[in-house]
Structures are given as structure tokens and as C-alpha cells.
């Protein structure tokens, strides 16, 4: 069965410092991995994805993520955090095949960036 | 391009009633998925539709159902509402298969 784990409920970082939000996954077959961000009272916004290819993927708002197959991880990173990055971040794995996919989300990690 | 729209945005219902939520996907997107978001359970997959066919279903009781129309718009229905059905219901659309999903703002359902 597919699963996604985000081990940290909350991450605190000072503005200007690098940030990392952790994610590990379990899936049979090739993983399709995603990061989404949710701002208060809004739906989720797509940040970036890994389907195949380079292990380091770049996404919106300066975020990037590194796919590590041996550690089954897909950590979200940003070199320099902004206060406006404060939000709820979800890691997700999309599994299935042509004919039917389902997305499994992690529990979410709340990021606080302090000025 | 217009984003995913969901109606209504807020809804208050009484236990035992039924409710229908609507989702209009991004133009050209044929895959629509529904999710339930609650503080305790997080984001849980309800079902996915593609070309008017339900292609995948999460672990929800049969009170939760949905459908997709030929224009890719989708509705989900919850019958015999329970207090525990209070949640934010999110709809997401994508072009196909493994691609990223684009989410609507959600419908906040409160069951009293």
C-alpha cells in the first residue's frame, strides 16, 4: 500500500535561513511525487513534482526538492526562507496506472518563518 | 485560464440531510478528484473520475458518491449526513494520470 510520511508537524526557521521540510514515501512501482502548499482558507497549490529524470527538481517560489530513491525520500528545500513562505506544506505520492490513479497525502508540515 | 471552481463555498446542513457539491475543472482537464480535509484525518482521497467514469475510490462509506458529466464537471453527493462529515471538501483537476493536480478553494461543509 502507498503511504507518505512527514515526520515533522511543524518547522520553524528564521527569515533568510535555508529551510527543509522532510518527506518519505512508500509505493510499489515508480513513484510520482509532489509537493503542495496550502495558505489559510485556500485550496492547495502545486509547487513541484518528480516524475522521472534529474533527482533535483525545481519548482515555484524558489523551492526545490531532492528525490532520493535509496532513502525513499523527497525533501522540500529552499535556500533562503521568506516570511511569506509560512504555510502548510503537503507531500504527496500519486500511484496507479492508466485507468486509475489516487493521490496519497502526508499529514502536512506547518512552516513558520520568523522575521 | 480560469482555475478550478467549486460551489457552494460554504454550506450548513443538519444531520440526516443530504448535500450535493459541484466542481468545474480547468478547461481541457478531464480528470477530477475529490478529497476530504479535516484537522484530525488530514487530506483523504474520496474518488477520481476520468471521462465520466469513476476510476478509483478511497475508503469512504457508500453514503459518499459522485459523478462526472460529459463536459468534465463533477458533483459529489453525501447522503444521510453525520456530524463527522463536517470538513473542507476539495476538488482537483488534472490533464491525465500522473500529472499534478490543480485544486479549487473548497467547500466548507458544517453538519449540525
Coordinates of C-alpha atoms in Angstrom, one line a residue:
Chain A
X1 CA 0.0 0.0 0.0
X2 CA 1.2 3.5 -0.7
X3 CA 2.0 5.8 2.1
X4 CA 3.6 9.2 2.8
X5 CA 5.2 10.3 6.0
X6 CA 6.0 13.9 7.0
X7 CA 7.8 13.4 10.3
X8 CA 7.6 17.0 11.5
X9 CA 4.3 18.6 12.4
X10 CA 6.0 22.0 12.4
X11 CA 9.2 23.6 11.2
X12 CA 10.4 26.9 12.5
X13 CA 13.1 28.9 10.6
X14 CA 14.4 32.4 10.6
X15 CA 13.9 34.6 7.5
X16 CA 16.9 34.3 5.3
X17 CA 18.0 30.9 6.6
X18 CA 17.7 27.7 4.5
X19 CA 14.7 25.5 5.1
X20 CA 14.0 21.8 4.7
X21 CA 10.6 20.1 5.0
X22 CA 11.0 16.3 5.2
X23 CA 9.0 13.6 3.4
X24 CA 9.5 9.9 3.0
X25 CA 7.3 7.6 0.9
X26 CA 6.4 4.0 0.3
X27 CA 5.0 3.0 -3.0
X28 CA 5.1 -0.1 -5.3
X29 CA 6.4 0.7 -8.7
X30 CA 7.7 4.1 -9.9
X31 CA 6.8 7.0 -7.6
X32 CA 5.2 10.1 -8.8
X33 CA 6.0 12.6 -6.1
X34 CA 4.6 16.1 -5.5
X35 CA 4.7 19.0 -3.1
X36 CA 1.7 21.3 -2.5
X37 CA 1.3 24.3 -0.3
X38 CA -1.9 25.5 1.4
X39 CA -2.4 29.0 2.6
X40 CA -5.1 29.8 5.2
X41 CA -8.6 29.2 4.0
X42 CA -7.5 28.3 0.5
X43 CA -7.1 25.2 -1.6
X44 CA -3.8 23.5 -2.3
X45 CA -1.3 25.0 -4.8
X46 CA 1.1 22.8 -6.8
X47 CA 4.7 23.6 -6.0
X48 CA 6.8 20.9 -7.8
X49 CA 6.9 17.3 -9.0
X50 CA 9.2 14.4 -9.6
X51 CA 8.1 12.0 -12.3
X52 CA 11.4 10.9 -13.8
X53 CA 14.8 12.3 -14.7
X54 CA 17.0 14.6 -12.5
X55 CA 16.8 13.9 -8.8
X56 CA 16.8 17.6 -8.1
X57 CA 13.6 19.3 -9.2
X58 CA 12.9 23.0 -9.1
X59 CA 9.5 24.5 -8.6
X60 CA 7.6 27.6 -7.9
X61 CA 8.6 30.4 -5.5
X62 CA 12.3 29.3 -5.4
X63 CA 11.5 25.9 -3.9
X64 CA 13.3 22.7 -4.9
X65 CA 13.2 19.1 -3.8
X66 CA 15.6 16.2 -4.0
X67 CA 14.4 12.7 -4.9
X68 CA 16.5 10.0 -3.1
X69 CA 15.5 6.5 -4.2
X70 CA 17.6 4.6 -1.8
X71 CA 16.2 6.5 1.2
X72 CA 12.8 6.8 -0.4
X73 CA 12.7 10.5 0.5
X74 CA 11.6 13.6 -1.3
X75 CA 12.6 16.5 0.9
X76 CA 11.5 20.1 0.1
X77 CA 14.1 22.8 0.3
X78 CA 14.7 26.5 -0.1
X79 CA 18.0 28.3 0.2
X80 CA 16.6 31.4 1.8
X81 CA 13.2 31.4 3.6
X82 CA 10.8 34.3 3.4
X83 CA 8.1 35.2 6.0
X84 CA 5.6 34.8 3.1
X85 CA 6.6 31.1 2.9
X86 CA 4.8 30.4 6.2
X87 CA 2.0 27.9 5.3
X88 CA 1.0 24.3 5.4
X89 CA 3.1 22.0 3.2
X90 CA 1.9 18.6 1.9
X91 CA 4.0 15.9 0.3
X92 CA 2.0 13.5 -1.9
X93 CA 2.5 10.4 -4.0
X94 CA 0.4 9.6 -6.9
X95 CA 0.2 5.9 -7.6
X96 CA -1.7 3.8 -10.1
X97 CA -1.7 3.2 -13.8
X98 CA -3.6 4.3 -16.8
X99 CA -7.2 3.8 -15.9
X100 CA -7.0 4.9 -12.3
X101 CA -4.7 7.0 -10.1
X102 CA -5.1 8.0 -6.5
X103 CA -3.1 10.6 -4.6
X104 CA -2.0 9.9 -1.0
X105 CA -1.1 12.9 1.0
X106 CA 1.2 13.2 4.0
X107 CA -0.2 14.7 7.2
X108 CA 1.3 18.1 6.4
X109 CA 4.0 20.2 7.9
X110 CA 3.3 23.7 9.1
X111 CA 6.2 26.0 8.3
X112 CA 6.7 29.2 10.4
X113 CA 9.2 31.7 9.1
X114 CA 10.1 34.3 11.7
X115 CA 11.2 37.8 10.6
Chain B
X1 CA -7.3 30.2 -18.0
X2 CA -9.8 30.0 -15.2
X3 CA -9.0 27.8 -12.3
X4 CA -11.0 25.1 -10.6
X5 CA -14.2 26.4 -9.2
X6 CA -16.3 24.9 -6.5
X7 CA -19.8 25.7 -5.4
X8 CA -21.1 26.5 -2.9
X9 CA -18.1 27.7 -0.8
X10 CA -19.9 27.3 2.5
X11 CA -22.8 25.0 3.5
X12 CA -24.5 24.3 6.7
X13 CA -26.7 21.2 6.9
X14 CA -28.5 19.2 9.6
X15 CA -27.8 15.5 10.4
X16 CA -29.7 13.2 8.2
X17 CA -29.9 15.6 5.3
X18 CA -28.1 15.1 2.0
X19 CA -25.9 17.5 0.1
X20 CA -24.5 18.0 -3.4
X21 CA -21.3 19.8 -4.1
X22 CA -20.2 20.9 -7.5
X23 CA -16.8 21.3 -9.2
X24 CA -15.9 22.8 -12.5
X25 CA -12.4 21.7 -13.6
X26 CA -9.9 23.8 -15.6
X27 CA -10.8 23.8 -19.3
X28 CA -9.2 20.8 -21.0
X29 CA -8.7 18.8 -17.8
X30 CA -10.6 15.5 -17.9
X31 CA -9.6 14.1 -14.6
X32 CA -11.3 15.3 -11.5
X33 CA -10.6 14.1 -7.9
X34 CA -12.3 14.8 -4.6
X35 CA -10.7 15.0 -1.2
X36 CA -12.0 15.5 2.3
X37 CA -9.8 17.6 4.6
X38 CA -10.3 17.6 8.4
X39 CA -7.9 18.6 11.2
X40 CA -7.9 15.1 12.6
X41 CA -7.6 13.0 9.5
X42 CA -5.8 15.4 7.1
X43 CA -6.4 15.0 3.4
X44 CA -8.2 11.9 2.4
X45 CA -8.9 10.7 -1.1
X46 CA -12.5 10.2 -1.9
X47 CA -12.7 9.3 -5.6
X48 CA -11.3 10.1 -9.1
X49 CA -13.2 10.5 -12.3
X50 CA -11.9 10.4 -15.8
X51 CA -14.1 10.8 -18.9
X52 CA -17.3 10.3 -16.9
X53 CA -16.1 7.1 -15.3
X54 CA -15.1 6.6 -11.7
X55 CA -11.5 5.2 -11.9
X56 CA -10.5 5.0 -8.3
X57 CA -12.2 5.2 -4.9
X58 CA -11.0 5.8 -1.4
X59 CA -12.2 4.2 1.8
X60 CA -15.4 6.0 2.4
X61 CA -18.8 4.6 3.0
X62 CA -21.4 4.3 0.3
X63 CA -23.1 7.5 1.5
X64 CA -20.4 9.3 -0.5
X65 CA -20.9 9.2 -4.2
X66 CA -20.1 11.2 -7.2
X67 CA -20.4 11.6 -10.9
X68 CA -18.8 13.4 -13.8
X69 CA -20.6 14.9 -16.8
X70 CA -19.6 15.0 -20.4
X71 CA -18.1 18.5 -20.0
X72 CA -15.9 17.1 -17.2
X73 CA -17.8 19.0 -14.5
X74 CA -18.2 16.8 -11.4
X75 CA -20.6 16.6 -8.5
X76 CA -20.3 14.7 -5.2
X77 CA -23.2 13.8 -3.0
X78 CA -23.3 12.9 0.6
X79 CA -26.5 11.3 1.9
X80 CA -27.7 10.9 5.5
X81 CA -25.2 13.4 6.8
X82 CA -23.4 12.8 10.0
X83 CA -21.6 15.2 12.3
X84 CA -18.3 13.7 11.3
X85 CA -18.9 14.7 7.7
X86 CA -18.1 18.3 8.6
X87 CA -15.0 19.1 6.6
X88 CA -13.5 21.0 3.8
X89 CA -14.2 19.2 0.6
X90 CA -11.6 19.9 -2.1
X91 CA -11.9 19.2 -5.8
X92 CA -8.8 18.9 -8.0
X93 CA -8.4 18.6 -11.8
X94 CA -5.5 17.4 -13.9
X95 CA -4.9 16.6 -17.6
X96 CA -4.4 12.9 -17.0
X97 CA -2.8 10.2 -15.0
X98 CA 0.3 11.0 -13.0
X99 CA 0.3 14.8 -13.6
X100 CA 0.0 17.4 -11.0
X101 CA -3.4 18.4 -9.8
X102 CA -4.9 21.9 -9.5
X103 CA -7.2 22.5 -6.6
X104 CA -10.3 24.5 -6.1
X105 CA -10.8 26.7 -3.0
X106 CA -13.0 24.0 -1.4
X107 CA -16.5 23.8 0.0
X108 CA -16.7 24.1 3.8
X109 CA -19.5 21.8 5.0
X110 CA -20.7 22.1 8.5
X111 CA -23.2 19.5 9.8
X112 CA -25.1 20.4 12.9

